[in-house]
Amino acid sequence: MSRVAVVGAGPSGLFAAQALLAGDPGVAVDVLDRLPTPYGLVRYGVAPDHLGIKATTRVFEQVLAEGRVTFYGMVEFGRDVTRGELLDAYDAVVYAVGASEDTRLGIPGEALVGSRSARELVAWYSGHPDALPQSLAGVRSVVTFGVGNVAVDVARILLHDRDHLATTDMPEAVLEELRASSVEDVWIVGRRGPQHASFTTTELRELLHLDGVQPVVTASDLEGIDESDLDRRVRGNLAALREAAARVVERPRATLHLAFWRRPVEFRGEGRLDAVVLEGTAPGVAGGIGGTGRTTVIPAQLALRAIGYRALPLAEVPFDATRGVIPSVEGRVVDADGTVLPREYVVGWIKRGPTGVIGTNKSDAAETVRHLLADLRGAEPRGVPGGLAEVLAARGVRSSTFEDWRRIDEAELALGGARGRPRTKVETWAGLRGIVGGPA
Ligand code: NAP
């Protein structure tokens, strides 16, 4: 039996595990994660009201329940186990750690209280145990920057009908905070035109049709666009925006503003954000944008950067800091000179950058696993006896198991059921450790 370690139990890692099982009956897979909970971005990134996408966990659960798969939760790469130890203990190692950091705007006032990354808000409403509590007290106007699906997600959660949010798995404290919120205006600001926005049409339409929310789109942003060369998604986005611009919502409880061709140049406030300054933009040289010098000031108590995620390097593993990825040739890890490093592979956002939807990881993992299995076929199984368990025992690391996760799962279902909800997330380390056992 050959043994493969997959570092990261998110969608990319679990699609890789699935492909490994399907591709070779002689392979066993150990999946490691820093958290005691598997499913990564499906659990902690996919919006809580997108229950359809969250249901992919059923596929992943079957993968983890397979006899040839072992889940090691609460094991952090670089702290609890090193690259060298994994390479000693396994025939191959697959890095599937995603992109956990966010990008900054680099403008004055970005450090004010009330200026945050959308990632922090997503982590909070998804009940991630590392998330800081987010207060919406006194927040009436929110401005998000970036016109991708993350901006659409956070805008939708902030504007959604409060009763609808109770049908999600949000932690109770998050639900209470959102129920009490007095957000009346949400702005989505793009530095280029609507034809350049990266959100997908289904997600955009869902946002534009929230009950009781008046969408406002500047008509001139939608004029003079040559649609002949645009793909279906972009034409769909433009049609959705045009419809929204023409729609009048009776007695709206909130307003959604979509503002294009504007970039943030300053956040203002005394310690706490109270306004953002936007500058008009126009197409510049070489596909870039230039500033028009014309500025507008929008009152805002919360500004959210949704301008893309960024991966962190893994200790001792090659990293391309410019692209924010582990460099590879179709998933085979390479060093700075482009030489393939034997037995090391990469999948997901840490391989291709933070793009694509959950399903994109399936074809991405298939490419990497095809190469991995081809390489394995030419090699003798290493058959290291103690494996990861021995390394962890020697270091005194108490890892968690798939059975531990099942207990967390049952506890969350019971917590939700008691309140008539499908699930309520356990959102603290103490709460999770309390279920798993071991020191809090
Ligand atoms: P994204 O789609 O790459 O969008 C990032 C946005 O930020 C772009 O509009 C970009 O504009 C803008 N931006 C970048 N730097 C900027 C700056 N300095 N100033 C102003 N704007 C800036 O990324 P994302 O929204 O973080 O989403 C990441 C991936 O997850 C995407 O593939 C997305 O589709 C996926 N996702 C999917 C769903 C879903 O399916 N429901 C939900 C969430 C996320 P430019 O184009 O001008 O660079």
Coordinates of C-alpha atoms and ligand atoms in Angstrom, one line a residue:
M1 CA 0.0 0.0 0.0
S2 CA 1.3 3.4 -0.9
R3 CA 0.6 6.3 1.6
V4 CA -0.2 9.8 0.6
A5 CA -0.5 12.8 3.0
V6 CA -2.9 15.6 2.0
V7 CA -2.2 18.8 3.9
G8 CA -5.6 20.6 4.2
A9 CA -9.1 19.1 4.5
G10 CA -10.8 21.8 2.4
P11 CA -12.4 21.2 -1.0
S12 CA -9.1 21.0 -2.9
G13 CA -7.6 18.5 -0.5
L14 CA -10.7 16.3 -0.3
F15 CA -11.2 16.3 -4.1
A16 CA -7.6 15.2 -4.3
A17 CA -8.2 12.4 -1.7
Q18 CA -11.3 11.3 -3.7
A19 CA -9.3 11.2 -7.0
L20 CA -6.5 9.2 -5.3
L21 CA -8.9 6.6 -3.9
A22 CA -10.7 6.3 -7.3
G23 CA -7.4 6.2 -9.3
D24 CA -5.6 3.5 -7.4
P25 CA -7.0 0.8 -5.0
G26 CA -3.5 0.4 -3.6
V27 CA -3.3 4.0 -2.1
A28 CA -4.1 5.0 1.4
V29 CA -4.6 8.7 2.2
D30 CA -4.0 10.7 5.5
V31 CA -5.7 14.1 5.5
L32 CA -4.3 16.7 7.9
D33 CA -5.9 19.9 9.0
R34 CA -5.2 22.6 11.5
L35 CA -8.8 22.6 12.6
P36 CA -10.8 19.7 14.2
T37 CA -13.4 20.3 11.5
P38 CA -13.0 19.2 7.9
Y39 CA -14.4 20.9 4.7
G40 CA -12.3 24.2 4.8
L41 CA -13.9 26.8 2.6
V42 CA -17.1 24.9 2.2
R43 CA -17.7 25.2 6.0
Y44 CA -16.0 28.6 6.6
G45 CA -16.1 30.5 3.3
V46 CA -19.2 29.5 1.3
A47 CA -22.0 31.8 2.5
P48 CA -24.2 30.3 5.2
D49 CA -27.4 30.9 3.1
H50 CA -25.9 29.0 0.1
L51 CA -27.1 25.6 1.3
G52 CA -26.8 24.0 -2.1
I53 CA -23.1 24.5 -2.3
K54 CA -22.6 23.6 1.3
A55 CA -24.2 20.2 0.5
T56 CA -21.0 19.2 -1.2
T57 CA -19.9 18.2 2.3
R58 CA -21.9 15.0 1.8
V59 CA -19.5 14.0 -1.0
F60 CA -16.5 14.9 1.2
E61 CA -18.0 13.0 4.2
Q62 CA -18.1 9.9 2.1
V63 CA -14.4 10.4 1.2
L64 CA -13.4 10.8 4.8
A65 CA -15.5 7.8 5.9
E66 CA -13.6 5.5 3.4
G67 CA -11.5 2.8 5.1
R68 CA -8.4 3.9 3.2
V69 CA -8.7 7.5 4.5
T70 CA -7.6 8.8 8.0
F71 CA -8.4 12.3 9.2
Y72 CA -5.9 14.0 11.5
G73 CA -7.5 17.2 12.8
M74 CA -5.7 19.8 15.0
V75 CA -2.4 19.1 13.2
E76 CA -0.6 22.2 11.9
F77 CA 2.0 21.9 9.2
G78 CA 5.3 23.5 10.3
R79 CA 4.4 23.4 14.0
D80 CA 3.2 19.8 14.7
V81 CA 4.8 18.2 11.7
T82 CA 7.5 19.4 9.3
R83 CA 7.9 19.0 5.5
G84 CA 10.9 16.6 6.1
E85 CA 8.9 14.4 8.5
L86 CA 6.0 14.1 6.0
L87 CA 8.3 13.3 3.2
D88 CA 10.0 10.6 5.4
A89 CA 6.6 9.1 6.4
Y90 CA 4.8 9.1 3.1
D91 CA 5.3 8.2 -0.5
A92 CA 3.9 11.6 -1.6
V93 CA 2.7 14.8 -0.1
V94 CA -0.1 17.0 -1.5
Y95 CA -0.3 20.7 -0.3
A96 CA -3.9 21.9 -0.3
V97 CA -3.8 24.8 2.2
G98 CA -5.7 27.4 0.1
A99 CA -5.2 31.2 0.6
S100 CA -6.0 32.4 4.1
E101 CA -4.9 36.0 4.0
D102 CA -6.3 39.1 2.3
T103 CA -4.9 41.9 0.2
R104 CA -4.7 45.5 1.4
L105 CA -5.6 48.7 -0.5
G106 CA -2.6 50.7 0.8
I107 CA -4.4 54.0 1.2
P108 CA -4.5 56.5 4.1
G109 CA -6.9 55.6 6.9
E110 CA -7.0 51.9 6.2
A111 CA -6.1 51.2 9.8
L112 CA -9.1 53.0 11.2
V113 CA -11.6 51.1 13.4
G114 CA -14.3 50.1 11.0
S115 CA -12.0 49.3 8.1
R116 CA -11.7 45.6 7.7
S117 CA -11.3 42.8 5.2
A118 CA -14.4 41.0 4.0
R119 CA -12.4 37.9 4.9
E120 CA -12.8 38.8 8.6
L121 CA -16.6 39.3 8.2
V122 CA -16.9 36.0 6.3
A123 CA -14.9 34.2 9.0
W124 CA -17.1 35.7 11.7
Y125 CA -20.5 34.9 10.2
S126 CA -19.2 31.4 9.2
G127 CA -18.3 30.7 12.9
H128 CA -14.6 30.2 12.3
P129 CA -12.9 29.6 15.7
D130 CA -10.1 32.1 14.9
A131 CA -12.6 34.9 13.9
L132 CA -12.9 38.0 16.1
P133 CA -16.4 39.1 17.1
Q134 CA -17.6 41.8 14.7
S135 CA -19.8 44.6 16.0
L136 CA -22.3 46.3 13.8
A137 CA -23.4 48.8 16.5
G138 CA -23.8 52.2 14.9
V139 CA -23.2 51.0 11.4
R140 CA -25.7 52.4 9.0
S141 CA -23.6 52.6 5.8
V142 CA -21.2 50.0 4.6
V143 CA -18.9 50.3 1.6
T144 CA -17.3 47.2 0.0
F145 CA -14.4 47.4 -2.5
G146 CA -13.9 44.9 -5.3
V147 CA -16.6 43.5 -7.6
G148 CA -16.2 39.7 -7.2
N149 CA -18.4 37.1 -5.5
V150 CA -17.0 37.8 -2.0
A151 CA -18.3 41.4 -2.2
V152 CA -21.6 40.0 -3.3
D153 CA -21.7 37.5 -0.5
V154 CA -21.0 40.0 2.3
A155 CA -23.4 42.6 0.8
R156 CA -26.1 39.9 0.7
I157 CA -25.6 38.8 4.3
L158 CA -25.7 42.4 5.5
L159 CA -28.9 43.1 3.6
H160 CA -30.8 39.9 3.9
D161 CA -34.1 39.6 5.5
R162 CA -33.3 38.9 9.2
D163 CA -35.8 36.0 9.5
H164 CA -34.2 34.3 6.5
L165 CA -30.8 34.3 8.2
A166 CA -32.2 32.1 11.0
T167 CA -32.5 29.3 8.4
T168 CA -28.7 29.2 8.1
D169 CA -26.0 27.6 10.4
M170 CA -24.6 30.9 11.7
P171 CA -23.6 31.0 15.4
E172 CA -26.3 32.4 17.6
A173 CA -24.2 35.5 18.6
V174 CA -23.8 36.4 14.9
L175 CA -27.5 36.0 14.2
E176 CA -28.2 38.3 17.2
E177 CA -25.7 40.9 15.9
L178 CA -27.2 40.8 12.4
R179 CA -30.7 40.9 13.7
A180 CA -29.9 44.0 15.7
S181 CA -28.0 45.8 12.9
S182 CA -29.3 49.1 11.5
V183 CA -27.5 48.9 8.1
E184 CA -29.5 50.9 5.6
D185 CA -27.0 51.4 2.8
V186 CA -24.5 49.0 1.2
W187 CA -22.2 50.2 -1.5
I188 CA -20.3 47.9 -3.9
V189 CA -17.5 49.8 -5.5
G190 CA -15.5 48.7 -8.6
R191 CA -12.4 50.4 -9.9
R192 CA -13.3 49.4 -13.5
G193 CA -16.6 49.1 -15.4
P194 CA -19.5 46.6 -14.9
Q195 CA -18.2 44.7 -18.0
H196 CA -15.0 44.0 -16.1
A197 CA -16.6 42.8 -12.8
S198 CA -15.7 39.2 -11.8
F199 CA -19.0 38.3 -10.0
T200 CA -21.1 35.6 -11.6
T201 CA -24.6 36.3 -12.9
T202 CA -26.6 34.0 -10.6
E203 CA -24.9 35.5 -7.5
L204 CA -25.4 39.1 -8.8
R205 CA -29.1 38.4 -9.6
E206 CA -29.7 37.0 -6.2
L207 CA -28.3 40.1 -4.6
L208 CA -30.2 42.5 -6.9
H209 CA -33.5 40.8 -6.0
L210 CA -33.3 40.8 -2.2
D211 CA -36.7 41.5 -0.7
G212 CA -37.2 45.2 0.3
V213 CA -33.8 46.3 -1.0
Q214 CA -33.7 49.1 -3.7
P215 CA -30.8 48.6 -6.1
V216 CA -29.2 51.8 -7.4
V217 CA -27.0 51.6 -10.5
T218 CA -25.7 54.7 -12.3
A219 CA -27.2 54.6 -15.8
S220 CA -24.1 56.1 -17.4
D221 CA -22.0 53.2 -16.1
L222 CA -24.0 50.9 -18.4
E223 CA -23.9 53.0 -21.5
G224 CA -21.5 52.8 -24.5
I225 CA -20.4 49.3 -23.8
D226 CA -19.6 47.2 -26.9
E227 CA -21.1 43.8 -26.1
S228 CA -20.1 42.1 -29.3
D229 CA -16.9 40.6 -27.8
L230 CA -18.2 39.9 -24.3
D231 CA -18.8 36.4 -23.0
R232 CA -22.2 35.1 -21.8
R233 CA -21.5 35.7 -18.1
V234 CA -20.6 39.4 -18.6
R235 CA -23.6 40.0 -20.9
G236 CA -25.8 38.3 -18.2
N237 CA -24.3 40.7 -15.6
L238 CA -25.0 43.7 -17.7
A239 CA -28.6 42.6 -18.4
A240 CA -29.1 42.1 -14.6
L241 CA -27.7 45.5 -13.8
R242 CA -29.9 47.2 -16.5
E243 CA -33.0 45.6 -15.1
A244 CA -32.1 46.6 -11.6
A245 CA -31.4 50.2 -12.6
A246 CA -35.0 50.4 -14.0
R247 CA -36.7 48.7 -11.0
V248 CA -38.5 50.6 -8.3
V249 CA -38.9 48.8 -4.9
E250 CA -41.9 50.0 -2.9
R251 CA -41.0 51.2 0.6
P252 CA -37.5 49.8 0.7
R253 CA -35.9 49.0 4.0
A254 CA -32.4 49.3 2.6
T255 CA -30.5 50.5 -0.5
L256 CA -27.8 48.6 -2.5
H257 CA -25.6 51.0 -4.5
L258 CA -23.4 49.6 -7.3
A259 CA -20.8 52.2 -8.2
F260 CA -18.3 51.5 -11.0
W261 CA -15.3 53.4 -12.3
R262 CA -14.4 54.6 -8.7
R263 CA -11.5 53.8 -6.5
P264 CA -10.9 54.4 -2.8
V265 CA -8.2 57.0 -2.1
E266 CA -8.7 57.7 1.6
F267 CA -10.6 56.5 4.6
R268 CA -11.6 59.4 7.0
G269 CA -12.5 59.5 10.7
E270 CA -11.2 60.3 14.2
G271 CA -9.9 56.9 15.2
R272 CA -13.1 55.3 13.8
L273 CA -14.2 55.4 10.2
D274 CA -16.9 57.8 9.3
A275 CA -16.4 58.4 5.5
V276 CA -14.6 57.0 2.5
V277 CA -13.2 59.2 -0.3
L278 CA -13.6 57.8 -3.8
E279 CA -11.9 59.1 -7.0
G280 CA -13.4 58.6 -10.4
T281 CA -11.4 56.4 -12.7
A282 CA -11.1 55.9 -16.5
P283 CA -9.4 53.4 -18.8
G284 CA -5.7 54.2 -18.8
V285 CA -2.7 52.9 -20.8
A286 CA -2.1 49.1 -21.3
G287 CA -5.4 48.0 -20.0
G288 CA -4.9 49.8 -16.7
I289 CA -6.9 52.6 -15.1
G290 CA -6.1 56.2 -14.3
G291 CA -7.7 58.6 -11.8
T292 CA -9.9 61.5 -13.0
G293 CA -9.1 63.7 -10.0
R294 CA -12.8 64.1 -9.3
T295 CA -13.6 62.8 -5.8
T296 CA -16.8 62.0 -3.9
V297 CA -17.2 61.4 -0.1
I298 CA -19.5 58.7 1.1
P299 CA -20.4 58.5 4.8
A300 CA -19.6 55.0 6.0
Q301 CA -19.0 53.3 9.4
L302 CA -17.8 50.1 7.9
A303 CA -15.5 49.6 4.9
L304 CA -14.7 46.1 3.7
R305 CA -11.9 45.1 1.3
A306 CA -13.1 42.3 -0.9
I307 CA -10.2 42.6 -3.4
G308 CA -8.9 39.1 -3.4
Y309 CA -7.2 36.6 -1.1
R310 CA -3.6 35.9 -0.6
A311 CA -1.8 32.7 0.3
L312 CA 0.9 32.4 3.0
P313 CA 4.1 30.3 2.4
L314 CA 4.5 27.0 4.1
A315 CA 7.7 26.4 6.1
E316 CA 10.5 25.0 3.8
V317 CA 8.1 24.6 0.8
P318 CA 8.9 26.7 -2.3
F319 CA 6.7 29.8 -2.7
D320 CA 6.2 32.2 -5.5
A321 CA 5.6 35.4 -3.6
T322 CA 4.5 37.4 -6.7
R323 CA 1.8 35.0 -7.7
G324 CA 1.1 33.8 -4.1
V325 CA 1.3 30.1 -5.0
I326 CA 3.5 27.1 -4.5
P327 CA 5.1 26.9 -8.0
S328 CA 4.3 23.8 -9.9
V329 CA 4.0 22.2 -13.4
E330 CA 0.5 20.9 -13.5
G331 CA 0.6 20.2 -9.8
R332 CA 4.1 18.8 -9.5
V333 CA 5.9 21.2 -7.2
V334 CA 9.0 22.8 -8.6
D335 CA 11.8 24.8 -6.9
A336 CA 12.9 28.3 -7.9
D337 CA 14.9 27.0 -10.9
G338 CA 11.8 25.1 -12.2
T339 CA 13.2 21.7 -11.2
V340 CA 10.5 19.2 -10.2
L341 CA 10.8 18.2 -6.5
P342 CA 10.0 14.5 -6.3
R343 CA 7.0 13.3 -4.3
E344 CA 5.6 16.9 -3.6
Y345 CA 2.3 18.0 -5.2
V346 CA -0.1 20.9 -4.9
V347 CA -3.8 21.5 -5.5
G348 CA -6.4 24.3 -5.2
W349 CA -5.9 28.0 -4.5
I350 CA -2.3 27.5 -3.3
K351 CA -1.6 26.0 -6.8
R352 CA -3.5 28.3 -9.2
G353 CA -4.3 31.4 -7.1
P354 CA -7.6 32.4 -5.5
T355 CA -9.9 31.9 -8.4
G356 CA -12.8 29.7 -9.4
V357 CA -15.8 28.1 -7.6
I358 CA -15.8 25.1 -5.3
G359 CA -16.3 22.7 -8.3
T360 CA -13.2 24.1 -10.0
N361 CA -11.1 22.2 -7.5
K362 CA -12.3 18.9 -8.8
S363 CA -10.7 19.2 -12.2
D364 CA -7.7 20.9 -10.7
A365 CA -7.2 18.0 -8.3
A366 CA -7.7 15.5 -11.1
E367 CA -4.8 17.0 -13.0
T368 CA -2.4 16.9 -10.0
V369 CA -3.5 13.4 -9.0
R370 CA -3.0 12.0 -12.5
H371 CA 0.7 13.0 -12.3
L372 CA 1.0 11.8 -8.7
L373 CA -0.3 8.3 -9.5
A374 CA 1.8 8.1 -12.7
D375 CA 4.9 8.9 -10.5
L376 CA 3.9 6.4 -7.8
R377 CA 3.5 3.6 -10.4
G378 CA 7.2 4.0 -11.2
A379 CA 8.4 3.9 -7.6
E380 CA 8.7 1.3 -4.8
P381 CA 6.3 2.0 -1.8
R382 CA 8.4 3.4 1.0
G383 CA 6.3 1.8 3.7
V384 CA 7.4 3.8 6.7
P385 CA 6.1 1.9 9.7
G386 CA 5.0 4.5 12.4
G387 CA 4.1 7.2 9.9
L388 CA 2.5 10.4 11.1
A389 CA 1.0 8.9 14.3
E390 CA 4.5 8.2 15.6
V391 CA 5.7 11.8 14.8
L392 CA 2.7 13.3 16.6
A393 CA 3.1 11.0 19.6
A394 CA 6.8 11.9 19.9
R395 CA 5.9 15.6 19.9
G396 CA 2.9 15.1 22.4
V397 CA 0.4 16.4 19.8
R398 CA -3.2 15.3 20.5
S399 CA -4.8 15.2 17.1
S400 CA -8.5 14.8 16.5
T401 CA -10.2 12.1 14.5
F402 CA -13.1 11.8 12.0
E403 CA -15.2 10.4 14.9
D404 CA -14.4 13.6 16.9
W405 CA -15.7 15.6 13.9
R406 CA -18.8 13.5 13.8
R407 CA -19.4 14.4 17.5
I408 CA -19.0 18.1 16.6
D409 CA -21.4 17.7 13.7
E410 CA -24.0 16.0 15.9
A411 CA -23.6 18.7 18.6
E412 CA -24.2 21.4 16.0
L413 CA -27.2 19.7 14.6
A414 CA -28.7 19.3 18.1
L415 CA -27.9 22.9 19.0
G416 CA -29.7 24.1 15.8
G417 CA -32.6 21.7 16.2
A418 CA -33.3 22.9 19.7
R419 CA -34.0 26.4 18.1
G420 CA -35.8 25.2 15.0
R421 CA -32.7 25.8 12.9
P422 CA -30.9 23.3 10.6
R423 CA -27.6 23.7 12.5
T424 CA -25.9 26.2 14.7
K425 CA -22.2 26.3 14.5
V426 CA -19.9 25.9 17.5
E427 CA -17.7 28.9 16.9
T428 CA -15.0 28.9 19.6
W429 CA -11.9 26.8 20.1
A430 CA -13.0 26.1 23.7
G431 CA -16.4 24.8 22.4
L432 CA -14.8 22.6 19.8
R433 CA -12.1 21.2 22.1
G434 CA -14.8 20.6 24.7
I435 CA -16.5 18.2 22.3
V436 CA -13.3 16.7 21.0
G437 CA -11.8 16.3 24.5
G438 CA -8.3 17.3 25.7
P439 CA -7.1 20.6 27.0
A440 CA -9.4 23.7 26.3
Ligands
NAP1 P1 -12.2 38.2 -7.4 O1 -13.3 37.6 -8.1 O2 -10.8 38.0 -7.9 O3 -12.5 39.8 -7.3 C1 -11.6 40.7 -6.7 C2 -12.1 42.1 -7.1 O4 -11.2 43.0 -6.4 C3 -12.0 42.4 -8.6 O5 -13.2 43.2 -8.9 C4 -10.8 43.3 -8.6 O6 -10.8 44.3 -9.7 C5 -10.8 44.0 -7.3 N1 -9.6 44.6 -6.9 C6 -8.4 44.0 -6.8 N2 -7.4 44.8 -6.3 C7 -8.1 46.0 -6.1 C8 -7.7 47.3 -5.6 N3 -6.4 47.5 -5.2 N4 -8.6 48.3 -5.5 C9 -9.9 48.1 -5.9 N5 -10.3 46.9 -6.4 C10 -9.4 45.9 -6.5 O7 -12.0 37.7 -5.9 P2 -13.1 37.3 -4.7 O8 -14.3 38.1 -4.8 O9 -12.2 37.5 -3.5 O10 -13.4 35.8 -5.0 C11 -12.4 34.8 -5.0 C12 -12.8 33.6 -5.7 O11 -13.8 32.9 -5.0 C13 -13.5 33.9 -7.1 O12 -13.1 33.0 -8.0 C14 -14.9 33.9 -6.8 O13 -15.8 33.6 -7.9 C15 -15.0 32.7 -5.8 N6 -16.2 32.9 -4.9 C16 -17.3 32.2 -5.4 C17 -18.5 32.4 -4.7 C18 -19.8 31.8 -5.2 O14 -19.7 31.0 -6.2 N7 -20.9 32.1 -4.7 C19 -18.5 33.1 -3.5 C20 -17.4 33.7 -3.0 C21 -16.2 33.6 -3.8 P3 -10.0 44.1 -11.0 O15 -10.7 43.2 -11.8 O16 -10.0 45.5 -11.5 O17 -8.6 43.7 -10.6

